[in-house]
Amino acid sequence: MNLIDTHVHLDEISDIEGALERAQKVGVRAIVAVGVDLVSNEKILSLAGRYPGLVYPALGLHPWRLTSDDLEANFSLIKRELPRCLALGEIGLDFALETPQDHQREIFTRLLAIAVKARKPILLHARRSWTAVLDLIKFFQVEKAVFHWYSGPPKVLSTIFEMGYYISATPAAAYSARHRQAIQAAPLDRILLETDAPEVYQGSPSEPKDLLRTLHSVSQLRGLAAEKIADQTFSNAQKFFQRYLIV
Ligand SMILES: [Zn+2]
């Protein structure tokens, strides 16, 4: 089986070497390591250098990390290094946060402008901000974007698919009603698989090998064999990341 974990916080995993080995044993052929701030972006670039052909870097600035004082240094790093990365992410808006929405929007729009200029796909974090995120990526005419771990309203979801965008499934597909609803409603060619590792799901921490948990939940939800979901989502990921991801 060939699988791609399209969203991993690899720098936050304690036993990276072991986690990568275990993932490869279950068929994970590529891992998209996402950054959230300057320090994590730097770590991800070095991990991608250490594991070429397995770990692919995406640089980001997570809405949860806007209070750090190295924002401008991170912007410089992103502008400089993005051309050799797979995607821009994790970026987005999180209206469940106390961080003022105006500030979040200002940072997010600056990031969108960089991604569009570099013609890179975008990995989105949206919480209680689904419409705002969608409106902004439409405004910037973003070509490729994935709403990571989508758990928003079905109405926004239909526009996401009309615009040609994607959603990604996590191990929460086993129990989260909203997430399950989204996966059931998605066209099969618009779903990517991920773990968001080391995220903890119902008390159980994850690593990239747990992509199998995501796979089996999606397979069960869609009533299709795991192999079929694996093949489809593998080709979805290759299409989404275009020529940048060579597996
Ligand atoms: Zn994440």
JSON list of C-alpha atoms and ligand atoms in Angstrom, two decimals:
[
{"chain": "A", "resi": 1, "resn": "MET", "atom": "CA", "xyz": [0.00, 0.00, 0.00]},
{"chain": "A", "resi": 2, "resn": "ASN", "atom": "CA", "xyz": [1.19, 3.51, -0.82]},
{"chain": "A", "resi": 3, "resn": "LEU", "atom": "CA", "xyz": [0.22, 6.35, 1.52]},
{"chain": "A", "resi": 4, "resn": "ILE", "atom": "CA", "xyz": [1.18, 9.98, 2.02]},
{"chain": "A", "resi": 5, "resn": "ASP", "atom": "CA", "xyz": [0.77, 11.66, 5.40]},
{"chain": "A", "resi": 6, "resn": "THR", "atom": "CA", "xyz": [-0.03, 15.20, 4.23]},
{"chain": "A", "resi": 7, "resn": "HIS", "atom": "CA", "xyz": [0.13, 16.99, 7.61]},
{"chain": "A", "resi": 8, "resn": "VAL", "atom": "CA", "xyz": [2.59, 16.13, 10.37]},
{"chain": "A", "resi": 9, "resn": "HIS", "atom": "CA", "xyz": [4.24, 18.27, 13.05]},
{"chain": "A", "resi": 10, "resn": "LEU", "atom": "CA", "xyz": [7.35, 16.15, 12.72]},
{"chain": "A", "resi": 11, "resn": "ASP", "atom": "CA", "xyz": [9.53, 18.48, 14.78]},
{"chain": "A", "resi": 12, "resn": "GLU", "atom": "CA", "xyz": [7.20, 17.90, 17.77]},
{"chain": "A", "resi": 13, "resn": "ILE", "atom": "CA", "xyz": [7.57, 14.11, 17.69]},
{"chain": "A", "resi": 14, "resn": "SER", "atom": "CA", "xyz": [10.00, 12.75, 20.28]},
{"chain": "A", "resi": 15, "resn": "ASP", "atom": "CA", "xyz": [11.38, 9.65, 18.50]},
{"chain": "A", "resi": 16, "resn": "ILE", "atom": "CA", "xyz": [11.53, 10.93, 14.92]},
{"chain": "A", "resi": 17, "resn": "GLU", "atom": "CA", "xyz": [13.81, 8.20, 13.60]},
{"chain": "A", "resi": 18, "resn": "GLY", "atom": "CA", "xyz": [11.64, 5.41, 15.04]},
{"chain": "A", "resi": 19, "resn": "ALA", "atom": "CA", "xyz": [8.41, 7.11, 13.97]},
{"chain": "A", "resi": 20, "resn": "LEU", "atom": "CA", "xyz": [9.64, 7.36, 10.37]},
{"chain": "A", "resi": 21, "resn": "GLU", "atom": "CA", "xyz": [10.66, 3.70, 10.35]},
{"chain": "A", "resi": 22, "resn": "ARG", "atom": "CA", "xyz": [7.33, 2.55, 11.75]},
{"chain": "A", "resi": 23, "resn": "ALA", "atom": "CA", "xyz": [5.47, 4.70, 9.21]},
{"chain": "A", "resi": 24, "resn": "GLN", "atom": "CA", "xyz": [7.42, 3.29, 6.28]},
{"chain": "A", "resi": 25, "resn": "LYS", "atom": "CA", "xyz": [6.65, -0.25, 7.46]},
{"chain": "A", "resi": 26, "resn": "VAL", "atom": "CA", "xyz": [2.92, 0.35, 7.07]},
{"chain": "A", "resi": 27, "resn": "GLY", "atom": "CA", "xyz": [3.24, 1.91, 3.61]},
{"chain": "A", "resi": 28, "resn": "VAL", "atom": "CA", "xyz": [3.75, 5.63, 4.28]},
{"chain": "A", "resi": 29, "resn": "ARG", "atom": "CA", "xyz": [5.94, 6.73, 1.37]},
{"chain": "A", "resi": 30, "resn": "ALA", "atom": "CA", "xyz": [6.06, 10.46, 2.06]},
{"chain": "A", "resi": 31, "resn": "ILE", "atom": "CA", "xyz": [5.46, 12.80, 4.94]},
{"chain": "A", "resi": 32, "resn": "VAL", "atom": "CA", "xyz": [4.61, 16.47, 4.61]},
{"chain": "A", "resi": 33, "resn": "ALA", "atom": "CA", "xyz": [6.17, 18.18, 7.63]},
{"chain": "A", "resi": 34, "resn": "VAL", "atom": "CA", "xyz": [4.36, 21.42, 8.44]},
{"chain": "A", "resi": 35, "resn": "GLY", "atom": "CA", "xyz": [5.84, 24.38, 10.29]},
{"chain": "A", "resi": 36, "resn": "VAL", "atom": "CA", "xyz": [4.09, 26.69, 12.71]},
{"chain": "A", "resi": 37, "resn": "ASP", "atom": "CA", "xyz": [6.71, 29.33, 13.61]},
{"chain": "A", "resi": 38, "resn": "LEU", "atom": "CA", "xyz": [10.32, 30.34, 12.98]},
{"chain": "A", "resi": 39, "resn": "VAL", "atom": "CA", "xyz": [11.87, 27.65, 15.20]},
{"chain": "A", "resi": 40, "resn": "SER", "atom": "CA", "xyz": [9.73, 24.84, 13.83]},
{"chain": "A", "resi": 41, "resn": "ASN", "atom": "CA", "xyz": [10.29, 25.98, 10.21]},
{"chain": "A", "resi": 42, "resn": "GLU", "atom": "CA", "xyz": [14.04, 25.84, 10.76]},
{"chain": "A", "resi": 43, "resn": "LYS", "atom": "CA", "xyz": [13.78, 22.34, 12.28]},
{"chain": "A", "resi": 44, "resn": "ILE", "atom": "CA", "xyz": [11.62, 21.16, 9.41]},
{"chain": "A", "resi": 45, "resn": "LEU", "atom": "CA", "xyz": [14.06, 22.38, 6.80]},
{"chain": "A", "resi": 46, "resn": "SER", "atom": "CA", "xyz": [16.83, 20.46, 8.53]},
{"chain": "A", "resi": 47, "resn": "LEU", "atom": "CA", "xyz": [14.68, 17.31, 8.87]},
{"chain": "A", "resi": 48, "resn": "ALA", "atom": "CA", "xyz": [13.81, 17.47, 5.17]},
{"chain": "A", "resi": 49, "resn": "GLY", "atom": "CA", "xyz": [17.54, 17.65, 4.45]},
{"chain": "A", "resi": 50, "resn": "ARG", "atom": "CA", "xyz": [18.19, 14.62, 6.64]},
{"chain": "A", "resi": 51, "resn": "TYR", "atom": "CA", "xyz": [15.44, 12.47, 5.09]},
{"chain": "A", "resi": 52, "resn": "PRO", "atom": "CA", "xyz": [15.30, 13.36, 1.37]},
{"chain": "A", "resi": 53, "resn": "GLY", "atom": "CA", "xyz": [12.60, 11.58, -0.59]},
{"chain": "A", "resi": 54, "resn": "LEU", "atom": "CA", "xyz": [10.65, 10.86, 2.58]},
{"chain": "A", "resi": 55, "resn": "VAL", "atom": "CA", "xyz": [10.16, 14.13, 4.47]},
{"chain": "A", "resi": 56, "resn": "TYR", "atom": "CA", "xyz": [8.91, 17.08, 2.43]},
{"chain": "A", "resi": 57, "resn": "PRO", "atom": "CA", "xyz": [8.87, 20.52, 4.04]},
{"chain": "A", "resi": 58, "resn": "ALA", "atom": "CA", "xyz": [5.99, 23.01, 4.24]},
{"chain": "A", "resi": 59, "resn": "LEU", "atom": "CA", "xyz": [6.71, 26.30, 5.99]},
{"chain": "A", "resi": 60, "resn": "GLY", "atom": "CA", "xyz": [4.08, 28.03, 8.05]},
{"chain": "A", "resi": 61, "resn": "LEU", "atom": "CA", "xyz": [2.94, 30.51, 10.61]},
{"chain": "A", "resi": 62, "resn": "HIS", "atom": "CA", "xyz": [0.14, 29.08, 12.69]},
{"chain": "A", "resi": 63, "resn": "PRO", "atom": "CA", "xyz": [-2.56, 31.44, 13.99]},
{"chain": "A", "resi": 64, "resn": "TRP", "atom": "CA", "xyz": [-1.76, 30.09, 17.48]},
{"chain": "A", "resi": 65, "resn": "ARG", "atom": "CA", "xyz": [1.80, 31.44, 17.19]},
{"chain": "A", "resi": 66, "resn": "LEU", "atom": "CA", "xyz": [1.19, 35.08, 16.27]},
{"chain": "A", "resi": 67, "resn": "THR", "atom": "CA", "xyz": [2.36, 36.39, 19.61]},
{"chain": "A", "resi": 68, "resn": "SER", "atom": "CA", "xyz": [6.00, 35.34, 19.16]},
{"chain": "A", "resi": 69, "resn": "ASP", "atom": "CA", "xyz": [8.44, 38.20, 18.69]},
{"chain": "A", "resi": 70, "resn": "ASP", "atom": "CA", "xyz": [10.20, 36.64, 15.70]},
{"chain": "A", "resi": 71, "resn": "LEU", "atom": "CA", "xyz": [7.30, 37.07, 13.25]},
{"chain": "A", "resi": 72, "resn": "GLU", "atom": "CA", "xyz": [9.26, 39.23, 10.81]},
{"chain": "A", "resi": 73, "resn": "ALA", "atom": "CA", "xyz": [12.25, 36.88, 10.91]},
{"chain": "A", "resi": 74, "resn": "ASN", "atom": "CA", "xyz": [9.83, 34.07, 10.09]},
{"chain": "A", "resi": 75, "resn": "PHE", "atom": "CA", "xyz": [8.41, 36.04, 7.15]},
{"chain": "A", "resi": 76, "resn": "SER", "atom": "CA", "xyz": [11.96, 36.50, 5.81]},
{"chain": "A", "resi": 77, "resn": "LEU", "atom": "CA", "xyz": [12.69, 32.78, 6.18]},
{"chain": "A", "resi": 78, "resn": "ILE", "atom": "CA", "xyz": [9.43, 31.83, 4.44]},
{"chain": "A", "resi": 79, "resn": "LYS", "atom": "CA", "xyz": [10.06, 34.21, 1.53]},
{"chain": "A", "resi": 80, "resn": "ARG", "atom": "CA", "xyz": [13.61, 32.94, 1.12]},
{"chain": "A", "resi": 81, "resn": "GLU", "atom": "CA", "xyz": [13.00, 29.19, 1.50]},
{"chain": "A", "resi": 82, "resn": "LEU", "atom": "CA", "xyz": [9.46, 28.66, 0.17]},
{"chain": "A", "resi": 83, "resn": "PRO", "atom": "CA", "xyz": [10.57, 28.12, -3.45]},
{"chain": "A", "resi": 84, "resn": "ARG", "atom": "CA", "xyz": [12.30, 24.85, -2.41]},
{"chain": "A", "resi": 85, "resn": "CYS", "atom": "CA", "xyz": [9.39, 23.70, -0.24]},
{"chain": "A", "resi": 86, "resn": "LEU", "atom": "CA", "xyz": [6.31, 21.70, -1.09]},
{"chain": "A", "resi": 87, "resn": "ALA", "atom": "CA", "xyz": [3.68, 24.07, 0.24]},
{"chain": "A", "resi": 88, "resn": "LEU", "atom": "CA", "xyz": [2.88, 26.96, 2.56]},
{"chain": "A", "resi": 89, "resn": "GLY", "atom": "CA", "xyz": [1.31, 25.82, 5.83]},
{"chain": "A", "resi": 90, "resn": "GLU", "atom": "CA", "xyz": [0.15, 25.55, 8.42]},
{"chain": "A", "resi": 91, "resn": "ILE", "atom": "CA", "xyz": [-1.50, 28.95, 8.07]},
{"chain": "A", "resi": 92, "resn": "GLY", "atom": "CA", "xyz": [-5.04, 30.24, 8.56]},
{"chain": "A", "resi": 93, "resn": "LEU", "atom": "CA", "xyz": [-7.47, 31.92, 10.91]},
{"chain": "A", "resi": 94, "resn": "ASP", "atom": "CA", "xyz": [-8.75, 30.70, 14.25]},
{"chain": "A", "resi": 95, "resn": "PHE", "atom": "CA", "xyz": [-11.67, 32.71, 15.59]},
{"chain": "A", "resi": 96, "resn": "ALA", "atom": "CA", "xyz": [-11.84, 30.62, 18.75]},
{"chain": "A", "resi": 97, "resn": "LEU", "atom": "CA", "xyz": [-8.68, 32.44, 19.83]},
{"chain": "A", "resi": 98, "resn": "GLU", "atom": "CA", "xyz": [-8.44, 35.70, 21.71]},
{"chain": "A", "resi": 99, "resn": "THR", "atom": "CA", "xyz": [-5.93, 37.06, 19.17]},
{"chain": "A", "resi": 100, "resn": "PRO", "atom": "CA", "xyz": [-7.76, 39.95, 17.45]},
{"chain": "A", "resi": 101, "resn": "GLN", "atom": "CA", "xyz": [-9.28, 38.89, 14.13]},
{"chain": "A", "resi": 102, "resn": "ASP", "atom": "CA", "xyz": [-7.85, 41.95, 12.34]},
{"chain": "A", "resi": 103, "resn": "HIS", "atom": "CA", "xyz": [-4.34, 40.97, 13.33]},
{"chain": "A", "resi": 104, "resn": "GLN", "atom": "CA", "xyz": [-4.92, 37.38, 12.23]},
{"chain": "A", "resi": 105, "resn": "ARG", "atom": "CA", "xyz": [-6.28, 38.55, 8.89]},
{"chain": "A", "resi": 106, "resn": "GLU", "atom": "CA", "xyz": [-3.36, 40.88, 8.31]},
{"chain": "A", "resi": 107, "resn": "ILE", "atom": "CA", "xyz": [-0.82, 38.09, 8.84]},
{"chain": "A", "resi": 108, "resn": "PHE", "atom": "CA", "xyz": [-2.86, 35.57, 6.85]},
{"chain": "A", "resi": 109, "resn": "THR", "atom": "CA", "xyz": [-3.24, 37.88, 3.83]},
{"chain": "A", "resi": 110, "resn": "ARG", "atom": "CA", "xyz": [0.50, 38.61, 3.81]},
{"chain": "A", "resi": 111, "resn": "LEU", "atom": "CA", "xyz": [1.12, 34.85, 3.76]},
{"chain": "A", "resi": 112, "resn": "LEU", "atom": "CA", "xyz": [-1.42, 34.27, 1.00]},
{"chain": "A", "resi": 113, "resn": "ALA", "atom": "CA", "xyz": [0.30, 36.88, -1.16]},
{"chain": "A", "resi": 114, "resn": "ILE", "atom": "CA", "xyz": [3.63, 35.06, -0.70]},
{"chain": "A", "resi": 115, "resn": "ALA", "atom": "CA", "xyz": [2.09, 31.67, -1.57]},
{"chain": "A", "resi": 116, "resn": "VAL", "atom": "CA", "xyz": [0.37, 32.97, -4.68]},
{"chain": "A", "resi": 117, "resn": "LYS", "atom": "CA", "xyz": [3.56, 34.64, -5.89]},
{"chain": "A", "resi": 118, "resn": "ALA", "atom": "CA", "xyz": [5.53, 31.42, -5.33]},
{"chain": "A", "resi": 119, "resn": "ARG", "atom": "CA", "xyz": [2.64, 29.36, -6.81]},
{"chain": "A", "resi": 120, "resn": "LYS", "atom": "CA", "xyz": [2.56, 26.96, -3.89]},
{"chain": "A", "resi": 121, "resn": "PRO", "atom": "CA", "xyz": [-0.37, 24.96, -2.51]},
{"chain": "A", "resi": 122, "resn": "ILE", "atom": "CA", "xyz": [-1.68, 26.06, 0.89]},
{"chain": "A", "resi": 123, "resn": "LEU", "atom": "CA", "xyz": [-2.36, 23.95, 3.99]},
{"chain": "A", "resi": 124, "resn": "LEU", "atom": "CA", "xyz": [-5.11, 25.66, 5.95]},
{"chain": "A", "resi": 125, "resn": "HIS", "atom": "CA", "xyz": [-6.08, 25.79, 9.58]},
{"chain": "A", "resi": 126, "resn": "ALA", "atom": "CA", "xyz": [-9.64, 27.13, 10.02]},
{"chain": "A", "resi": 127, "resn": "ARG", "atom": "CA", "xyz": [-11.68, 27.07, 13.21]},
{"chain": "A", "resi": 128, "resn": "ARG", "atom": "CA", "xyz": [-14.93, 29.08, 13.45]},
{"chain": "A", "resi": 129, "resn": "SER", "atom": "CA", "xyz": [-13.46, 31.02, 10.52]},
{"chain": "A", "resi": 130, "resn": "TRP", "atom": "CA", "xyz": [-14.36, 28.79, 7.60]},
{"chain": "A", "resi": 131, "resn": "THR", "atom": "CA", "xyz": [-16.18, 31.44, 5.55]},
{"chain": "A", "resi": 132, "resn": "ALA", "atom": "CA", "xyz": [-13.53, 34.10, 6.22]},
{"chain": "A", "resi": 133, "resn": "VAL", "atom": "CA", "xyz": [-10.74, 31.74, 5.13]},
{"chain": "A", "resi": 134, "resn": "LEU", "atom": "CA", "xyz": [-12.64, 30.67, 2.04]},
{"chain": "A", "resi": 135, "resn": "ASP", "atom": "CA", "xyz": [-13.43, 34.28, 1.05]},
{"chain": "A", "resi": 136, "resn": "LEU", "atom": "CA", "xyz": [-9.77, 35.27, 1.37]},
{"chain": "A", "resi": 137, "resn": "ILE", "atom": "CA", "xyz": [-8.38, 32.39, -0.65]},
{"chain": "A", "resi": 138, "resn": "LYS", "atom": "CA", "xyz": [-10.99, 33.09, -3.34]},
{"chain": "A", "resi": 139, "resn": "PHE", "atom": "CA", "xyz": [-10.02, 36.77, -3.31]},
{"chain": "A", "resi": 140, "resn": "PHE", "atom": "CA", "xyz": [-6.35, 35.85, -3.76]},
{"chain": "A", "resi": 141, "resn": "GLN", "atom": "CA", "xyz": [-7.30, 33.37, -6.48]},
{"chain": "A", "resi": 142, "resn": "VAL", "atom": "CA", "xyz": [-5.43, 30.62, -4.68]},
{"chain": "A", "resi": 143, "resn": "GLU", "atom": "CA", "xyz": [-5.28, 27.68, -7.02]},
{"chain": "A", "resi": 144, "resn": "LYS", "atom": "CA", "xyz": [-4.72, 24.82, -4.56]},
{"chain": "A", "resi": 145, "resn": "ALA", "atom": "CA", "xyz": [-5.69, 24.70, -0.92]},
{"chain": "A", "resi": 146, "resn": "VAL", "atom": "CA", "xyz": [-6.62, 22.04, 1.60]},
{"chain": "A", "resi": 147, "resn": "PHE", "atom": "CA", "xyz": [-8.80, 22.68, 4.63]},
{"chain": "A", "resi": 148, "resn": "HIS", "atom": "CA", "xyz": [-6.94, 20.50, 7.10]},
{"chain": "A", "resi": 149, "resn": "TRP", "atom": "CA", "xyz": [-9.16, 18.40, 9.47]},
{"chain": "A", "resi": 150, "resn": "TYR", "atom": "CA", "xyz": [-12.32, 20.09, 8.17]},
{"chain": "A", "resi": 151, "resn": "SER", "atom": "CA", "xyz": [-15.05, 20.13, 10.81]},
{"chain": "A", "resi": 152, "resn": "GLY", "atom": "CA", "xyz": [-17.05, 23.15, 9.68]},
{"chain": "A", "resi": 153, "resn": "PRO", "atom": "CA", "xyz": [-20.56, 23.60, 8.36]},
{"chain": "A", "resi": 154, "resn": "PRO", "atom": "CA", "xyz": [-21.72, 21.59, 5.31]},
{"chain": "A", "resi": 155, "resn": "LYS", "atom": "CA", "xyz": [-22.75, 24.78, 3.49]},
{"chain": "A", "resi": 156, "resn": "VAL", "atom": "CA", "xyz": [-19.18, 26.11, 3.37]},
{"chain": "A", "resi": 157, "resn": "LEU", "atom": "CA", "xyz": [-18.01, 22.66, 2.37]},
{"chain": "A", "resi": 158, "resn": "SER", "atom": "CA", "xyz": [-19.98, 22.67, -0.86]},
{"chain": "A", "resi": 159, "resn": "THR", "atom": "CA", "xyz": [-18.34, 25.96, -1.90]},
{"chain": "A", "resi": 160, "resn": "ILE", "atom": "CA", "xyz": [-14.92, 24.54, -1.01]},
{"chain": "A", "resi": 161, "resn": "PHE", "atom": "CA", "xyz": [-15.49, 21.73, -3.49]},
{"chain": "A", "resi": 162, "resn": "GLU", "atom": "CA", "xyz": [-17.05, 23.99, -6.14]},
{"chain": "A", "resi": 163, "resn": "MET", "atom": "CA", "xyz": [-13.86, 26.07, -6.02]},
{"chain": "A", "resi": 164, "resn": "GLY", "atom": "CA", "xyz": [-11.74, 22.97, -6.54]},
{"chain": "A", "resi": 165, "resn": "TYR", "atom": "CA", "xyz": [-10.28, 22.89, -3.04]},
{"chain": "A", "resi": 166, "resn": "TYR", "atom": "CA", "xyz": [-9.62, 19.86, -0.81]},
{"chain": "A", "resi": 167, "resn": "ILE", "atom": "CA", "xyz": [-10.20, 18.69, 2.75]},
{"chain": "A", "resi": 168, "resn": "SER", "atom": "CA", "xyz": [-7.99, 16.35, 4.75]},
{"chain": "A", "resi": 169, "resn": "ALA", "atom": "CA", "xyz": [-9.04, 13.57, 7.10]},
{"chain": "A", "resi": 170, "resn": "THR", "atom": "CA", "xyz": [-7.39, 12.82, 10.47]},
{"chain": "A", "resi": 171, "resn": "PRO", "atom": "CA", "xyz": [-7.83, 9.95, 12.95]},
{"chain": "A", "resi": 172, "resn": "ALA", "atom": "CA", "xyz": [-10.72, 12.01, 14.41]},
{"chain": "A", "resi": 173, "resn": "ALA", "atom": "CA", "xyz": [-12.69, 10.54, 11.49]},
{"chain": "A", "resi": 174, "resn": "ALA", "atom": "CA", "xyz": [-13.33, 7.63, 13.86]},
{"chain": "A", "resi": 175, "resn": "TYR", "atom": "CA", "xyz": [-15.49, 9.67, 16.25]},
{"chain": "A", "resi": 176, "resn": "SER", "atom": "CA", "xyz": [-15.99, 13.37, 15.41]},
{"chain": "A", "resi": 177, "resn": "ALA", "atom": "CA", "xyz": [-19.51, 13.82, 14.01]},
{"chain": "A", "resi": 178, "resn": "ARG", "atom": "CA", "xyz": [-18.72, 17.01, 12.11]},
{"chain": "A", "resi": 179, "resn": "HIS", "atom": "CA", "xyz": [-15.52, 15.63, 10.65]},
{"chain": "A", "resi": 180, "resn": "ARG", "atom": "CA", "xyz": [-17.26, 12.41, 9.64]},
{"chain": "A", "resi": 181, "resn": "GLN", "atom": "CA", "xyz": [-20.04, 14.37, 7.97]},
{"chain": "A", "resi": 182, "resn": "ALA", "atom": "CA", "xyz": [-17.48, 16.29, 5.89]},
{"chain": "A", "resi": 183, "resn": "ILE", "atom": "CA", "xyz": [-15.68, 13.12, 4.80]},
{"chain": "A", "resi": 184, "resn": "GLN", "atom": "CA", "xyz": [-18.95, 11.54, 3.77]},
{"chain": "A", "resi": 185, "resn": "ALA", "atom": "CA", "xyz": [-19.92, 14.60, 1.73]},
{"chain": "A", "resi": 186, "resn": "ALA", "atom": "CA", "xyz": [-16.58, 15.01, -0.05]},
{"chain": "A", "resi": 187, "resn": "PRO", "atom": "CA", "xyz": [-15.99, 13.89, -3.62]},
{"chain": "A", "resi": 188, "resn": "LEU", "atom": "CA", "xyz": [-13.46, 11.05, -3.39]},
{"chain": "A", "resi": 189, "resn": "ASP", "atom": "CA", "xyz": [-10.95, 12.97, -5.47]},
{"chain": "A", "resi": 190, "resn": "ARG", "atom": "CA", "xyz": [-10.87, 15.85, -2.97]},
{"chain": "A", "resi": 191, "resn": "ILE", "atom": "CA", "xyz": [-9.80, 13.98, 0.15]},
{"chain": "A", "resi": 192, "resn": "LEU", "atom": "CA", "xyz": [-6.25, 13.86, 1.50]},
{"chain": "A", "resi": 193, "resn": "LEU", "atom": "CA", "xyz": [-5.15, 11.72, 4.46]},
{"chain": "A", "resi": 194, "resn": "GLU", "atom": "CA", "xyz": [-3.14, 12.97, 7.43]},
{"chain": "A", "resi": 195, "resn": "THR", "atom": "CA", "xyz": [-2.43, 12.40, 11.11]},
{"chain": "A", "resi": 196, "resn": "ASP", "atom": "CA", "xyz": [-1.60, 15.92, 12.40]},
{"chain": "A", "resi": 197, "resn": "ALA", "atom": "CA", "xyz": [0.82, 13.92, 14.59]},
{"chain": "A", "resi": 198, "resn": "PRO", "atom": "CA", "xyz": [1.67, 14.10, 17.46]},
{"chain": "A", "resi": 199, "resn": "GLU", "atom": "CA", "xyz": [-1.96, 15.18, 18.08]},
{"chain": "A", "resi": 200, "resn": "VAL", "atom": "CA", "xyz": [-3.70, 13.12, 20.78]},
{"chain": "A", "resi": 201, "resn": "TYR", "atom": "CA", "xyz": [-6.96, 11.47, 19.67]},
{"chain": "A", "resi": 202, "resn": "GLN", "atom": "CA", "xyz": [-9.27, 10.35, 22.48]},
{"chain": "A", "resi": 203, "resn": "GLY", "atom": "CA", "xyz": [-6.33, 9.93, 24.82]},
{"chain": "A", "resi": 204, "resn": "SER", "atom": "CA", "xyz": [-4.13, 8.19, 22.30]},
{"chain": "A", "resi": 205, "resn": "PRO", "atom": "CA", "xyz": [-1.13, 10.10, 20.87]},
{"chain": "A", "resi": 206, "resn": "SER", "atom": "CA", "xyz": [-0.44, 9.76, 17.18]},
{"chain": "A", "resi": 207, "resn": "GLU", "atom": "CA", "xyz": [2.54, 9.40, 14.88]},
{"chain": "A", "resi": 208, "resn": "PRO", "atom": "CA", "xyz": [2.65, 9.03, 11.09]},
{"chain": "A", "resi": 209, "resn": "LYS", "atom": "CA", "xyz": [2.03, 5.25, 11.18]},
{"chain": "A", "resi": 210, "resn": "ASP", "atom": "CA", "xyz": [-1.42, 6.13, 12.55]},
{"chain": "A", "resi": 211, "resn": "LEU", "atom": "CA", "xyz": [-2.30, 7.22, 9.05]},
{"chain": "A", "resi": 212, "resn": "LEU", "atom": "CA", "xyz": [-3.75, 3.70, 8.97]},
{"chain": "A", "resi": 213, "resn": "ARG", "atom": "CA", "xyz": [-6.31, 4.82, 11.56]},
{"chain": "A", "resi": 214, "resn": "THR", "atom": "CA", "xyz": [-7.33, 7.65, 9.26]},
{"chain": "A", "resi": 215, "resn": "LEU", "atom": "CA", "xyz": [-7.39, 5.32, 6.26]},
{"chain": "A", "resi": 216, "resn": "HIS", "atom": "CA", "xyz": [-9.59, 2.73, 7.96]},
{"chain": "A", "resi": 217, "resn": "SER", "atom": "CA", "xyz": [-12.06, 5.31, 9.21]},
{"chain": "A", "resi": 218, "resn": "VAL", "atom": "CA", "xyz": [-12.39, 6.86, 5.76]},
{"chain": "A", "resi": 219, "resn": "SER", "atom": "CA", "xyz": [-12.73, 3.41, 4.22]},
{"chain": "A", "resi": 220, "resn": "GLN", "atom": "CA", "xyz": [-15.48, 2.51, 6.68]},
{"chain": "A", "resi": 221, "resn": "LEU", "atom": "CA", "xyz": [-17.29, 5.84, 6.23]},
{"chain": "A", "resi": 222, "resn": "ARG", "atom": "CA", "xyz": [-17.27, 5.53, 2.45]},
{"chain": "A", "resi": 223, "resn": "GLY", "atom": "CA", "xyz": [-17.97, 1.78, 2.36]},
{"chain": "A", "resi": 224, "resn": "LEU", "atom": "CA", "xyz": [-14.94, 1.17, 0.15]},
{"chain": "A", "resi": 225, "resn": "ALA", "atom": "CA", "xyz": [-11.92, -1.09, 0.58]},
{"chain": "A", "resi": 226, "resn": "ALA", "atom": "CA", "xyz": [-8.93, 0.47, 2.33]},
{"chain": "A", "resi": 227, "resn": "GLU", "atom": "CA", "xyz": [-6.76, -0.30, -0.73]},
{"chain": "A", "resi": 228, "resn": "LYS", "atom": "CA", "xyz": [-9.12, 1.68, -2.94]},
{"chain": "A", "resi": 229, "resn": "ILE", "atom": "CA", "xyz": [-9.08, 4.68, -0.58]},
{"chain": "A", "resi": 230, "resn": "ALA", "atom": "CA", "xyz": [-5.27, 4.41, -0.33]},
{"chain": "A", "resi": 231, "resn": "ASP", "atom": "CA", "xyz": [-4.85, 4.45, -4.13]},
{"chain": "A", "resi": 232, "resn": "GLN", "atom": "CA", "xyz": [-7.28, 7.31, -4.61]},
{"chain": "A", "resi": 233, "resn": "THR", "atom": "CA", "xyz": [-5.88, 9.54, -1.85]},
{"chain": "A", "resi": 234, "resn": "PHE", "atom": "CA", "xyz": [-2.30, 8.79, -2.93]},
{"chain": "A", "resi": 235, "resn": "SER", "atom": "CA", "xyz": [-3.05, 10.08, -6.40]},
{"chain": "A", "resi": 236, "resn": "ASN", "atom": "CA", "xyz": [-5.01, 13.01, -4.92]},
{"chain": "A", "resi": 237, "resn": "ALA", "atom": "CA", "xyz": [-1.94, 14.04, -2.91]},
{"chain": "A", "resi": 238, "resn": "GLN", "atom": "CA", "xyz": [0.34, 13.75, -5.92]},
{"chain": "A", "resi": 239, "resn": "LYS", "atom": "CA", "xyz": [-2.03, 15.89, -7.95]},
{"chain": "A", "resi": 240, "resn": "PHE", "atom": "CA", "xyz": [-2.43, 18.42, -5.13]},
{"chain": "A", "resi": 241, "resn": "PHE", "atom": "CA", "xyz": [1.31, 18.86, -4.59]},
{"chain": "A", "resi": 242, "resn": "GLN", "atom": "CA", "xyz": [1.99, 18.56, -8.31]},
{"chain": "A", "resi": 243, "resn": "ARG", "atom": "CA", "xyz": [5.51, 17.99, -9.52]},
{"chain": "A", "resi": 244, "resn": "TYR", "atom": "CA", "xyz": [7.00, 18.96, -6.19]},
{"chain": "A", "resi": 245, "resn": "LEU", "atom": "CA", "xyz": [6.19, 15.63, -4.59]},
{"chain": "A", "resi": 246, "resn": "ILE", "atom": "CA", "xyz": [8.04, 12.81, -6.32]},
{"chain": "A", "resi": 247, "resn": "VAL", "atom": "CA", "xyz": [7.31, 9.46, -4.71]},
{"chain": "B", "resi": 1, "resn": "ZN", "atom": "ZN", "xyz": [-1.52, 20.88, 12.39]}
]
